[in-house]
CSV table of C-alpha atoms and ligand atoms in Angstrom, one decimal:
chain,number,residue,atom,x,y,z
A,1,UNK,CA,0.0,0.0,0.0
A,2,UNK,CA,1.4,3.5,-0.8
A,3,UNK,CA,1.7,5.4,2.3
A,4,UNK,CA,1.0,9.0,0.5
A,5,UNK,CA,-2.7,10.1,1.0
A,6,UNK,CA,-4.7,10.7,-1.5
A,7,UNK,CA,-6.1,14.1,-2.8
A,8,UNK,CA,-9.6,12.2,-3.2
A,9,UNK,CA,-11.8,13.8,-1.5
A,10,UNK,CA,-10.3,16.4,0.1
A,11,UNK,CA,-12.3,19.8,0.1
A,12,UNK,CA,-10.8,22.9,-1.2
A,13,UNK,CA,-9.2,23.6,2.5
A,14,UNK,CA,-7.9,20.6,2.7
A,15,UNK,CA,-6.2,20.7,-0.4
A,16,UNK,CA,-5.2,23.8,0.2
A,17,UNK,CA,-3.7,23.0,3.2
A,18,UNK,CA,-2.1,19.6,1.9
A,19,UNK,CA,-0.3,21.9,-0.5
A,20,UNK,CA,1.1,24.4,1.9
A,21,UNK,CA,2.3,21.1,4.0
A,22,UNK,CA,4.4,20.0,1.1
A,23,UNK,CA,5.7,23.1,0.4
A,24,UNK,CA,3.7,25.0,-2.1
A,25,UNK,CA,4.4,28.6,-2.2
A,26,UNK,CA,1.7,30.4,-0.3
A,27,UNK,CA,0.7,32.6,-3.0
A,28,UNK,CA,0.4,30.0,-5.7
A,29,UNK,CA,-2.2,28.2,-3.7
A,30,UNK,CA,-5.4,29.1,-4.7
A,31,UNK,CA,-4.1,29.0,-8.5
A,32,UNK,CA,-2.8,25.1,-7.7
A,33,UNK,CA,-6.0,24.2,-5.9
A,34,UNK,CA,-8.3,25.3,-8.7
A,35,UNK,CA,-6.2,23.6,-11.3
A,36,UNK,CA,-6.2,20.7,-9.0
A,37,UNK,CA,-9.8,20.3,-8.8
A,38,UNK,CA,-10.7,20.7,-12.0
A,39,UNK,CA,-8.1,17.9,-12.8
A,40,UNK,CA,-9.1,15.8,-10.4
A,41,UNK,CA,-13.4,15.5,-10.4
A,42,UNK,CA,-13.8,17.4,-13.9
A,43,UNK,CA,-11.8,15.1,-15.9
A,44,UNK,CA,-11.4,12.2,-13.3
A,45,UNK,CA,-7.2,12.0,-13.4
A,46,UNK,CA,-6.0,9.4,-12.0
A,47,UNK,CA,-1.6,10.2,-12.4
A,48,UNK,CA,-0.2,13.7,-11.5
A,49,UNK,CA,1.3,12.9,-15.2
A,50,UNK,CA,-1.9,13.4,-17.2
A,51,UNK,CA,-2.3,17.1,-15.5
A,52,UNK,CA,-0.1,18.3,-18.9
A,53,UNK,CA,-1.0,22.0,-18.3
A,54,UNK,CA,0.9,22.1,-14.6
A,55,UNK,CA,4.8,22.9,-14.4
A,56,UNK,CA,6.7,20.0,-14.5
A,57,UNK,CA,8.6,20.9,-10.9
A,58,UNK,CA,4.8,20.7,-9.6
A,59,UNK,CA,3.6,17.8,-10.7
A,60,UNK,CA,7.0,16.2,-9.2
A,61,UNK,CA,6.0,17.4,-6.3
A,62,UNK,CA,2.4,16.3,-6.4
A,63,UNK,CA,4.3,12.8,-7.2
A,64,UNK,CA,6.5,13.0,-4.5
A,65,UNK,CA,3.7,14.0,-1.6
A,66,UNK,CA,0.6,12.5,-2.9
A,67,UNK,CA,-1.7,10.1,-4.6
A,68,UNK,CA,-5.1,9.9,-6.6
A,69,UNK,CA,-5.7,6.6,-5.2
A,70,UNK,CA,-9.5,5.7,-5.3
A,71,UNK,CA,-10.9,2.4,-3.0
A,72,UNK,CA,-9.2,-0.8,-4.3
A,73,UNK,CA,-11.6,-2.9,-6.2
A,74,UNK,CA,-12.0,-6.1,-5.3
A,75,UNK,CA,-14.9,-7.3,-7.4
A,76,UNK,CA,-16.8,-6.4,-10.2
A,77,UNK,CA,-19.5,-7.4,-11.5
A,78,UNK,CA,-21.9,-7.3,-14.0
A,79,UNK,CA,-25.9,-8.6,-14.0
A,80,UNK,CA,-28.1,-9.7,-16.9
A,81,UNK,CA,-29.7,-6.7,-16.8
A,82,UNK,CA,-26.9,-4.5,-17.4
A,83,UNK,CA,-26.9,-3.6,-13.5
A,84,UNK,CA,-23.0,-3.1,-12.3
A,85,UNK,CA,-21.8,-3.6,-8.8
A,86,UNK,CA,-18.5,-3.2,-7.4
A,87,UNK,CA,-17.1,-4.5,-4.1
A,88,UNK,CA,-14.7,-1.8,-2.7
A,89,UNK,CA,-12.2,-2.1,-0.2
A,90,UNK,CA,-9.6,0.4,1.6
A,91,UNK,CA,-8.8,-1.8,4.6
A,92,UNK,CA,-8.8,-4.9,6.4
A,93,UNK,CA,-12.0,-5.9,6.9
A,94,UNK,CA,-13.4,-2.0,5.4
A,95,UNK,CA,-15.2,-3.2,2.5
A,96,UNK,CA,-18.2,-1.8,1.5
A,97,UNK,CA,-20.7,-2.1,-2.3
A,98,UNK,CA,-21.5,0.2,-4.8
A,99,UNK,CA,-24.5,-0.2,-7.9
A,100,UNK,CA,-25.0,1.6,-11.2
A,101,UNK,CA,-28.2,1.2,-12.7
A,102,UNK,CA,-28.7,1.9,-16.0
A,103,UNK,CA,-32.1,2.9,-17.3
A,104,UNK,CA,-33.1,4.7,-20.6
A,105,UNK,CA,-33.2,7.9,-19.5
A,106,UNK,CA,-30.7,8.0,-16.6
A,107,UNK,CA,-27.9,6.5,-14.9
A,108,UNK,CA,-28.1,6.1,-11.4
A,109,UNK,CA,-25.4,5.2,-8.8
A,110,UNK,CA,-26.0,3.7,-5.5
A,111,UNK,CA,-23.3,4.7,-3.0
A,112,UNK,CA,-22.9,3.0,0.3
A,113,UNK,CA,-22.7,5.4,3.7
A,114,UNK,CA,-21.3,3.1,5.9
A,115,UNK,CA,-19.9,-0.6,6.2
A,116,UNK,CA,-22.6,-2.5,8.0
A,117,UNK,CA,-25.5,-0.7,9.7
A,118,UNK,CA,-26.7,-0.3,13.2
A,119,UNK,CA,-30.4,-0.3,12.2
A,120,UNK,CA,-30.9,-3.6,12.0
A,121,UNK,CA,-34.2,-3.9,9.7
A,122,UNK,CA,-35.5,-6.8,9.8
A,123,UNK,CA,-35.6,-7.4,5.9
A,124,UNK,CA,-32.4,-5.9,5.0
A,125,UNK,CA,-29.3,-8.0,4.4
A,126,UNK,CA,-26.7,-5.4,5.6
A,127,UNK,CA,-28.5,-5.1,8.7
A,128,UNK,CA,-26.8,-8.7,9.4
A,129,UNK,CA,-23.5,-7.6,9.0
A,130,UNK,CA,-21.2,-7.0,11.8
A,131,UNK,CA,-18.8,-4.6,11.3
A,132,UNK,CA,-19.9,-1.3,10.8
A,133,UNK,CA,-18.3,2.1,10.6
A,134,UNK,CA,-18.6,5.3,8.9
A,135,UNK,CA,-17.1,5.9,5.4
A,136,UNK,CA,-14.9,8.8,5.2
A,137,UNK,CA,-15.7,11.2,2.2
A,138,UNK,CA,-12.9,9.9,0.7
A,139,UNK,CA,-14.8,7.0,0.4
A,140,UNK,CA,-17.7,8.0,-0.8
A,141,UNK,CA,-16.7,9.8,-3.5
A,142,UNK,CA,-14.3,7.2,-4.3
A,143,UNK,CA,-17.3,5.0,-5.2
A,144,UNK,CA,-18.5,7.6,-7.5
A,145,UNK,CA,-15.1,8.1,-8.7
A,146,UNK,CA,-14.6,4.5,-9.4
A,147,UNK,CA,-17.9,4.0,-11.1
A,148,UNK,CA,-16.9,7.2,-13.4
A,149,UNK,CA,-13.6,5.4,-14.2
A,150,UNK,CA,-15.0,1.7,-15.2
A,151,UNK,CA,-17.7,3.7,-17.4
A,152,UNK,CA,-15.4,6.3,-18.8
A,153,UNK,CA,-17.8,9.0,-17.8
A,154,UNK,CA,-15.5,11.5,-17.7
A,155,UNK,CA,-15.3,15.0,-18.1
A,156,UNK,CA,-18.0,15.4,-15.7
A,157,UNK,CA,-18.9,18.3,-17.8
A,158,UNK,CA,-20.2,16.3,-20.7
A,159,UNK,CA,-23.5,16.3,-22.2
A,160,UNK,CA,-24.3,12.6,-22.4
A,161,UNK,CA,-23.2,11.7,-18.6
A,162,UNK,CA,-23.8,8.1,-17.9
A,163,UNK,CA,-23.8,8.6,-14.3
A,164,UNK,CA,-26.7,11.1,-14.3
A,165,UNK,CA,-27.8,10.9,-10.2
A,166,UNK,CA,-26.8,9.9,-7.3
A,167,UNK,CA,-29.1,8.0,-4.7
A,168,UNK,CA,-27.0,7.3,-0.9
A,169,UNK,CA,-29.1,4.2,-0.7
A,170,UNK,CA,-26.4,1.8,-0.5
A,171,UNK,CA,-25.1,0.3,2.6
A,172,UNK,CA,-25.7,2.3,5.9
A,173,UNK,CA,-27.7,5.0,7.6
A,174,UNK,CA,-26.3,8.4,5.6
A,175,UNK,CA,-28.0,10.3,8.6
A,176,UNK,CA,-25.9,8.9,11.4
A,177,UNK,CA,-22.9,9.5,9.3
A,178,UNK,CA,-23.8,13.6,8.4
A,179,UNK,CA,-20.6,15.2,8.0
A,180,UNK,CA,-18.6,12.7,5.6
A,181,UNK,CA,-21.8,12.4,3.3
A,182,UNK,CA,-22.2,16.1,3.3
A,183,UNK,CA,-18.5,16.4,2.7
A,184,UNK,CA,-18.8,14.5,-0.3
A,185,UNK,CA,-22.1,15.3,-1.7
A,186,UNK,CA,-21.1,18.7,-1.8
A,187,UNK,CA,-18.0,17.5,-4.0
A,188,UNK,CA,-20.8,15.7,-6.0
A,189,UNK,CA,-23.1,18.7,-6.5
A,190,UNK,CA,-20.0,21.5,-6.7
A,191,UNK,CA,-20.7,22.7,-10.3
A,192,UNK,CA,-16.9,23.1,-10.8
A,193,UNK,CA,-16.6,19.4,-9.9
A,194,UNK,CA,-18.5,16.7,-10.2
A,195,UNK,CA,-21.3,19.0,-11.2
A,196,UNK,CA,-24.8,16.8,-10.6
A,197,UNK,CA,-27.9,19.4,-9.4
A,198,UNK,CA,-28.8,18.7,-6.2
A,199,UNK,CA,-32.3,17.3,-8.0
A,200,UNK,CA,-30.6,14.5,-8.9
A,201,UNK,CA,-28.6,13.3,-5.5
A,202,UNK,CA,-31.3,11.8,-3.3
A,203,UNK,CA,-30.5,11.0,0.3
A,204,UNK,CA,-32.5,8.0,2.0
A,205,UNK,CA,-33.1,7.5,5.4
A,206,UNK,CA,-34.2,4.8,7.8
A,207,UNK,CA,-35.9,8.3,9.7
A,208,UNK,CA,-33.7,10.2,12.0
A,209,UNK,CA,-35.3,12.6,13.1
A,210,UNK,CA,-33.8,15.2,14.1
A,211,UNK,CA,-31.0,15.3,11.1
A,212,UNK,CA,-33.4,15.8,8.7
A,213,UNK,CA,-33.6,19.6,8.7
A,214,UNK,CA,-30.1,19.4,8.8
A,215,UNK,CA,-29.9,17.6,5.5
A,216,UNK,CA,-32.5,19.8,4.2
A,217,UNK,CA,-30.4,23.3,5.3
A,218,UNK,CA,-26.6,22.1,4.8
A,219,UNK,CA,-27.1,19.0,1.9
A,220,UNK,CA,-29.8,20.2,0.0
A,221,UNK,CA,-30.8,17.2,-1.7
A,222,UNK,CA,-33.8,15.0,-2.5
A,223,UNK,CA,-34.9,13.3,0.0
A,224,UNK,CA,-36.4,9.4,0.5
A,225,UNK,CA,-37.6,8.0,3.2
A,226,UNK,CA,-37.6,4.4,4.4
A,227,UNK,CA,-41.2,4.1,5.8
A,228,UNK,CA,-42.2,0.3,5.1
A,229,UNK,CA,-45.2,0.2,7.6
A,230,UNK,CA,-48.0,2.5,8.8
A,231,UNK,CA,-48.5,1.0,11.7
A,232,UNK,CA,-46.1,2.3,15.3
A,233,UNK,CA,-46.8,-1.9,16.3
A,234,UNK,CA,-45.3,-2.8,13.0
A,235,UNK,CA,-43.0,-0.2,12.4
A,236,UNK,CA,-41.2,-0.7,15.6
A,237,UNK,CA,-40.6,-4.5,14.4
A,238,UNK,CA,-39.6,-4.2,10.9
A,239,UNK,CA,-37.6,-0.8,11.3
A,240,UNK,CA,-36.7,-0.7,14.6
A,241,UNK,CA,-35.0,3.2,14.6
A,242,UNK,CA,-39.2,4.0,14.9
A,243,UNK,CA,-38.6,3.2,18.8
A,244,UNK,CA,-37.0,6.2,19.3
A,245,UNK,CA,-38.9,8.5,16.4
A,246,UNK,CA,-42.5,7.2,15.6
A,247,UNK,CA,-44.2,7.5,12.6
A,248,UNK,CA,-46.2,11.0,13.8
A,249,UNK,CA,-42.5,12.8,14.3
A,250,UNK,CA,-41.1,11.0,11.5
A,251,UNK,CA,-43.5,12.8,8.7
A,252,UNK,CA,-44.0,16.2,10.9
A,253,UNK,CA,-40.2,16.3,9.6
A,254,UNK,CA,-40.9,15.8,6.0
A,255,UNK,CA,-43.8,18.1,6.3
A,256,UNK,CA,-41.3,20.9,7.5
A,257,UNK,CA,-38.5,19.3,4.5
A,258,UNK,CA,-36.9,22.8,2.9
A,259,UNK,CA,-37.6,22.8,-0.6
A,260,UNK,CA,-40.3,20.2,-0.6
A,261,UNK,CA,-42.7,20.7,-3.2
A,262,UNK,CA,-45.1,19.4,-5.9
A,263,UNK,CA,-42.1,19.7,-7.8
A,264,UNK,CA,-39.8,17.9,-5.7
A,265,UNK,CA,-41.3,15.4,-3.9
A,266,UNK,CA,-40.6,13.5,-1.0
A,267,UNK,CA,-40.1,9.9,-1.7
A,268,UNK,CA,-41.9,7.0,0.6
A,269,UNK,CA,-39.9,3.9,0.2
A,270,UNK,CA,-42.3,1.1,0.7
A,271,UNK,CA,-41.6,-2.9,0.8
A,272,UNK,CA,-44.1,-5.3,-0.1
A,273,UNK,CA,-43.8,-8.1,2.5
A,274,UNK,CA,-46.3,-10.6,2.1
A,275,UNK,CA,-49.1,-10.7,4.7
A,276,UNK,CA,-47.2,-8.3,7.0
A,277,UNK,CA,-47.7,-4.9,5.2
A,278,UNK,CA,-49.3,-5.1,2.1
A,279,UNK,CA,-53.0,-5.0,3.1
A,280,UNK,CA,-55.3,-3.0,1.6
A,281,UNK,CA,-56.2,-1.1,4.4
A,282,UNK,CA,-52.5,-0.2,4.7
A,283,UNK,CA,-52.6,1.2,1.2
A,284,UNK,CA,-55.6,3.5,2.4
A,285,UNK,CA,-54.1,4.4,5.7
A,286,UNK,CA,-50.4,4.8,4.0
A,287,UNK,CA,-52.7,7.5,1.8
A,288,UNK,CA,-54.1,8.7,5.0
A,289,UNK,CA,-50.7,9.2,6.4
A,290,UNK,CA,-48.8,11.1,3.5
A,291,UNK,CA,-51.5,14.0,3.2
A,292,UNK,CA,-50.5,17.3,2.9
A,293,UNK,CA,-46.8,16.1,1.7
A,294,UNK,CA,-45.8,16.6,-1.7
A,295,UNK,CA,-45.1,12.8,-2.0
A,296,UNK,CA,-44.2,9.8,-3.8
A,297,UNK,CA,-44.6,6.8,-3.1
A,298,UNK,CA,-42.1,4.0,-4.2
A,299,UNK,CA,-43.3,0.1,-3.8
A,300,UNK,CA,-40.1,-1.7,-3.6
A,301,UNK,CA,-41.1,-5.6,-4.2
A,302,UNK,CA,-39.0,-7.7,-1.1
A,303,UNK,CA,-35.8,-9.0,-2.5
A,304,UNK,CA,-34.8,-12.2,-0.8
A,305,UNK,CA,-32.0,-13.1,0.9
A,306,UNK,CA,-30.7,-16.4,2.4
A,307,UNK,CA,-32.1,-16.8,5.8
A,308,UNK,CA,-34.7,-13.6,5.1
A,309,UNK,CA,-37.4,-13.9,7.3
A,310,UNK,CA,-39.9,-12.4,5.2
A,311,UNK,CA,-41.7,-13.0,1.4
A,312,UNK,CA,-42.7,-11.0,-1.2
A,313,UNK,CA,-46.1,-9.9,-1.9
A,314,UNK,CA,-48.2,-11.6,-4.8
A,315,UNK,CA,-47.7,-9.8,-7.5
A,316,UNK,CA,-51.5,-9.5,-7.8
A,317,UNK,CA,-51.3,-7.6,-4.4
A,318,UNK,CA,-48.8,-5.4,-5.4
A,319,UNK,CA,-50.5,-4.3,-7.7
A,320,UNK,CA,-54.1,-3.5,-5.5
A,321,UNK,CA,-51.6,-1.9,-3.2
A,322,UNK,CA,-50.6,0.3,-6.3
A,323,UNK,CA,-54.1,1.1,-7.4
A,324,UNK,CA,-55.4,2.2,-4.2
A,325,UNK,CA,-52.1,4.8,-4.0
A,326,UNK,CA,-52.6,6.1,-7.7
A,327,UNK,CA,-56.5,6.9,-6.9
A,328,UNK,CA,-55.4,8.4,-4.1
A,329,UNK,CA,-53.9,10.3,-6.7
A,330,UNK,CA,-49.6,9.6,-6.0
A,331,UNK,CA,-47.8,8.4,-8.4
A,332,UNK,CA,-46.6,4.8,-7.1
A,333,UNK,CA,-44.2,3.4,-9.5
A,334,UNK,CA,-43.1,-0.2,-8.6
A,335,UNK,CA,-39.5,-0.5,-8.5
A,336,UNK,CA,-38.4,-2.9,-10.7
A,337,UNK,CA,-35.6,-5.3,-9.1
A,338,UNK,CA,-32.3,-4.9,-10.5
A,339,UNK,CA,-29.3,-6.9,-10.7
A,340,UNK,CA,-30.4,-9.8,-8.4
A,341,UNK,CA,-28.9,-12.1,-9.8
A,342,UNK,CA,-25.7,-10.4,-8.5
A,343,UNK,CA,-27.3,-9.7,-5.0
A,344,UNK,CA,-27.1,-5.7,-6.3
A,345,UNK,CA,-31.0,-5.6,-5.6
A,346,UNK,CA,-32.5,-3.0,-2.5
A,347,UNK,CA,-31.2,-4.4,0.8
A,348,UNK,CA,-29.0,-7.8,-0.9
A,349,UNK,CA,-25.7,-5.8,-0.1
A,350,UNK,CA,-23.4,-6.7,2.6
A,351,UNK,CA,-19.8,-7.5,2.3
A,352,UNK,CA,-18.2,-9.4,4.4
A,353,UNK,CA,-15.2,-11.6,4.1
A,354,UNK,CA,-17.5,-15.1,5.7
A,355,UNK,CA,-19.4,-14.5,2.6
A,356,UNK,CA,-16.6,-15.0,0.2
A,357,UNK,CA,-16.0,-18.5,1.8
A,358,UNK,CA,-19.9,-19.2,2.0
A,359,UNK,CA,-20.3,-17.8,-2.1
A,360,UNK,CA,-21.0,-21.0,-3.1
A,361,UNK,CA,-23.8,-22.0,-1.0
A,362,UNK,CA,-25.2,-18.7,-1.0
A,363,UNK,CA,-25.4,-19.0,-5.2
A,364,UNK,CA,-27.3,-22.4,-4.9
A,365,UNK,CA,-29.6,-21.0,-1.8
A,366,UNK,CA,-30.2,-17.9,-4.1
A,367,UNK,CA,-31.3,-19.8,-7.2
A,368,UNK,CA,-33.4,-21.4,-4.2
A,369,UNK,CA,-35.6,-18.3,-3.2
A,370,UNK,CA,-34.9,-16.3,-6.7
A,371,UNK,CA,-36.7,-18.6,-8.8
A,372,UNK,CA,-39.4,-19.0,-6.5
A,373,UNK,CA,-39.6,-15.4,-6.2
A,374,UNK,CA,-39.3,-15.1,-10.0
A,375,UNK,CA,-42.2,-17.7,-10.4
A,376,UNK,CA,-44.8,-15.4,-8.4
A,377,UNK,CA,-43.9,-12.1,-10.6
A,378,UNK,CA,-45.1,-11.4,-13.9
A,379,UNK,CA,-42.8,-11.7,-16.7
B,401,SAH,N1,-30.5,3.4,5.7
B,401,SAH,C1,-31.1,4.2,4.6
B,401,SAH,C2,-30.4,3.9,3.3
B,401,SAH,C3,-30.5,2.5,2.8
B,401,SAH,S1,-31.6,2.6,1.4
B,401,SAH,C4,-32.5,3.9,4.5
B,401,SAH,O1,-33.0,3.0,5.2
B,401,SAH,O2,-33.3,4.5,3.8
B,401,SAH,C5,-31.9,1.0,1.0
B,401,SAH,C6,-33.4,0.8,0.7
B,401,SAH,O3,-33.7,-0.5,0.4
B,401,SAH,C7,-34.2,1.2,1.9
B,401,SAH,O4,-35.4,1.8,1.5
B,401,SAH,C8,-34.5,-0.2,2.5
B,401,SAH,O5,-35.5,-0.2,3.4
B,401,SAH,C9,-34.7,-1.0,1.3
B,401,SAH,N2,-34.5,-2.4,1.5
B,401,SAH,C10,-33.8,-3.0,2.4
B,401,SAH,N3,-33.8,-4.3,2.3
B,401,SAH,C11,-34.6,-4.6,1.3
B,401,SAH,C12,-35.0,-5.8,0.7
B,401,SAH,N4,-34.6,-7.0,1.1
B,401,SAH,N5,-35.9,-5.7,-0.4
B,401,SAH,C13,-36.2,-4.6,-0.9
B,401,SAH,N6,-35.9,-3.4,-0.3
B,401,SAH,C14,-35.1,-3.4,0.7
């Protein structure tokens, strides 16, 4: 491993200050840091060598002090369905997923906040894992980085971006890791940068409360929310953070969201788990419950997971659930599962080296539940 650190994700102070420290003049830094970042997230350089516009005594000096070093990839993958996920890695034991979707009129990337999660809902798969601490910003916006690089989406700047938005709906709780996601969002949004409009970065939350007019003041970005029952009884089960902020406090908060509006609307994130939420009378009281909030509501059918202690709906039942939303008049699109074949799907990731040894059970257990899963949806 090469002991320099990396300029990746540094903020301009940072940089600015990384540069003093190796012994850039004091009043060539601003100059070196703006030539720096556009280098580094406008056209993605990944050697000190390709920045042909910088003095040559500089760039030695950038060589000597520094690296561009993104997260190590350990796997890659790619599904059926065009659905990519990498399997990043910049420790022992820190490893940690990240999923590019690509639909016809967008790309989006699913970046992980932490490795593991401490919310432990009961139908996610990284909720199983053990390990679990915050990714640095460097790491988050090494995953986009990294994504960037395999798709050669660079410049950022150019008209036909394949990564076109950024969801934090990968691994963790984004909320209970605030500074390093705002740190790099802000990187991702910086129109001199990475340049995406805030419209398109969407931050999902299991519902902490009280960061969410945080995120709405200092990120600035969509924002989802992980809602999955209508119920307080059920709610406390299946997404245990509702404990300590129930339902009534958790959509007073969206309610109050800056910058909510008809024309960006609050997403509900809602999975259909067979005989345990998708009644109709939760459809009408999920209506009941989202009045007044410029909303959308997202039906997420339940992707399985070995040892998953829950089904998915019928897909006749999804699909009353649906209707009884869209007469209520939200548009409820059904999220159409992506990549399971390479556990990429909502709430399949979790890294972990036991899972590695266990791959090959895992594959025949997945076949197991996919193609009985696969057998209840339509084609
Ligand atoms: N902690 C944040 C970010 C994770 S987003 C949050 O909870 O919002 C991941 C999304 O996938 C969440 O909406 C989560 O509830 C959903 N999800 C988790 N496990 C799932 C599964 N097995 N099938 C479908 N969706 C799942």
């Amino acid at each position: 491993m090469d002991s320099k650190p990396t300029l990746i994700g540094m903020d301009k102070p940072a940089l600015k200050a990384a540069l003093a420290g190796a012994g850039v003049p004091s009043r060539q830094l601003s100059m070196r840091v703006g030539q720096l970042w556009n280098w580094i997230h406008v056209h993605g350089a990944r050697d000190f060598a390709a920045m042909t516009n910088l003095a040559r005594d500089f760039r030695g000096l950038l060589e000597n002090s520094f690296t561009l070093a993104r997260p190590e990839i350990v796997t890659a993958q790619v599904s059926q369905d065009g659905t990519r996920k990498w399997l990043l890695r910049t420790g022992p034991g820190i490893e940690f997923e990240t999923v590019y979707i690509p639909e016809e009129d967008r790309g989006t990337l699913c970046v992980s906040s932490q490795v593991g999660c401490t919310l432990t809902c009961k139908f996610c798969h990284t909720g199983t894992q053990k390990l679990v601490r915050n990714l640095t910003p460097a790491e988050i916006l090494g995953q986009v980085m990294i994504a960037k690089d395999a798709l050669e989406d660079w410049p950022s700047t150019a008209p036909d971006r394949k990564v076109t938005n950024v969801v934090m709906m990968g691994m963790g709780e984004p909320l209970y890791n605030f500074d390093n996601v705002k740190a790099a969002l802000a990187i991702v949004t910086d129109g001199d940068a990475l340049a995406l409009s805030k419209r398109r970065v969407t931050l999902s939350t299991a519902g902490v409360v009280p960061m969410i007019p945080r995120a709405g003041a200092e990120i600035g970005s969509g924002l989802a929310i992980s809602l999955h029952a209508v119920r307080d009884e059920l709610r406390d089960v299946i997404v245990p953070i509702n404990k300590k902020y129930p339902i009534a406090e958790l959509l007073d908060a969206c309610r109050n969201y800056p910058g909510a509006s008809n024309a960006r609307r609050i997403t509900f994130e809602y999975v259909m788990l067979k005989d345990v939420n998708d009644s109709i009378t939760d459809a009408k009281e999920l209506v009941r419950l989202v009045k007044g909030i410029p909303a959308k509501i997202n039906l997420i059918p339940f992707n399985a997971w070995p040892g998953a202690p829950y089904q998915c709906s019928d897909w006749s039942q999804i699909e009353k659930f649906a209707e009884v939303v869209n007469r209520a008049g939200y548009a409820s699109p059904v999220r159409t599962p992506r990549g399971r074949d390479i556990m990429a799907a909502c709430g399949q990731l979790k890294s972990e080296s036991v899972k590695e040894r266990a791959s090959a059970r895992q594959a025949r257990e997945m076949a197991e539940v996919q193609s009985a899963q696969l057998a209840r949806m339509p084609n």
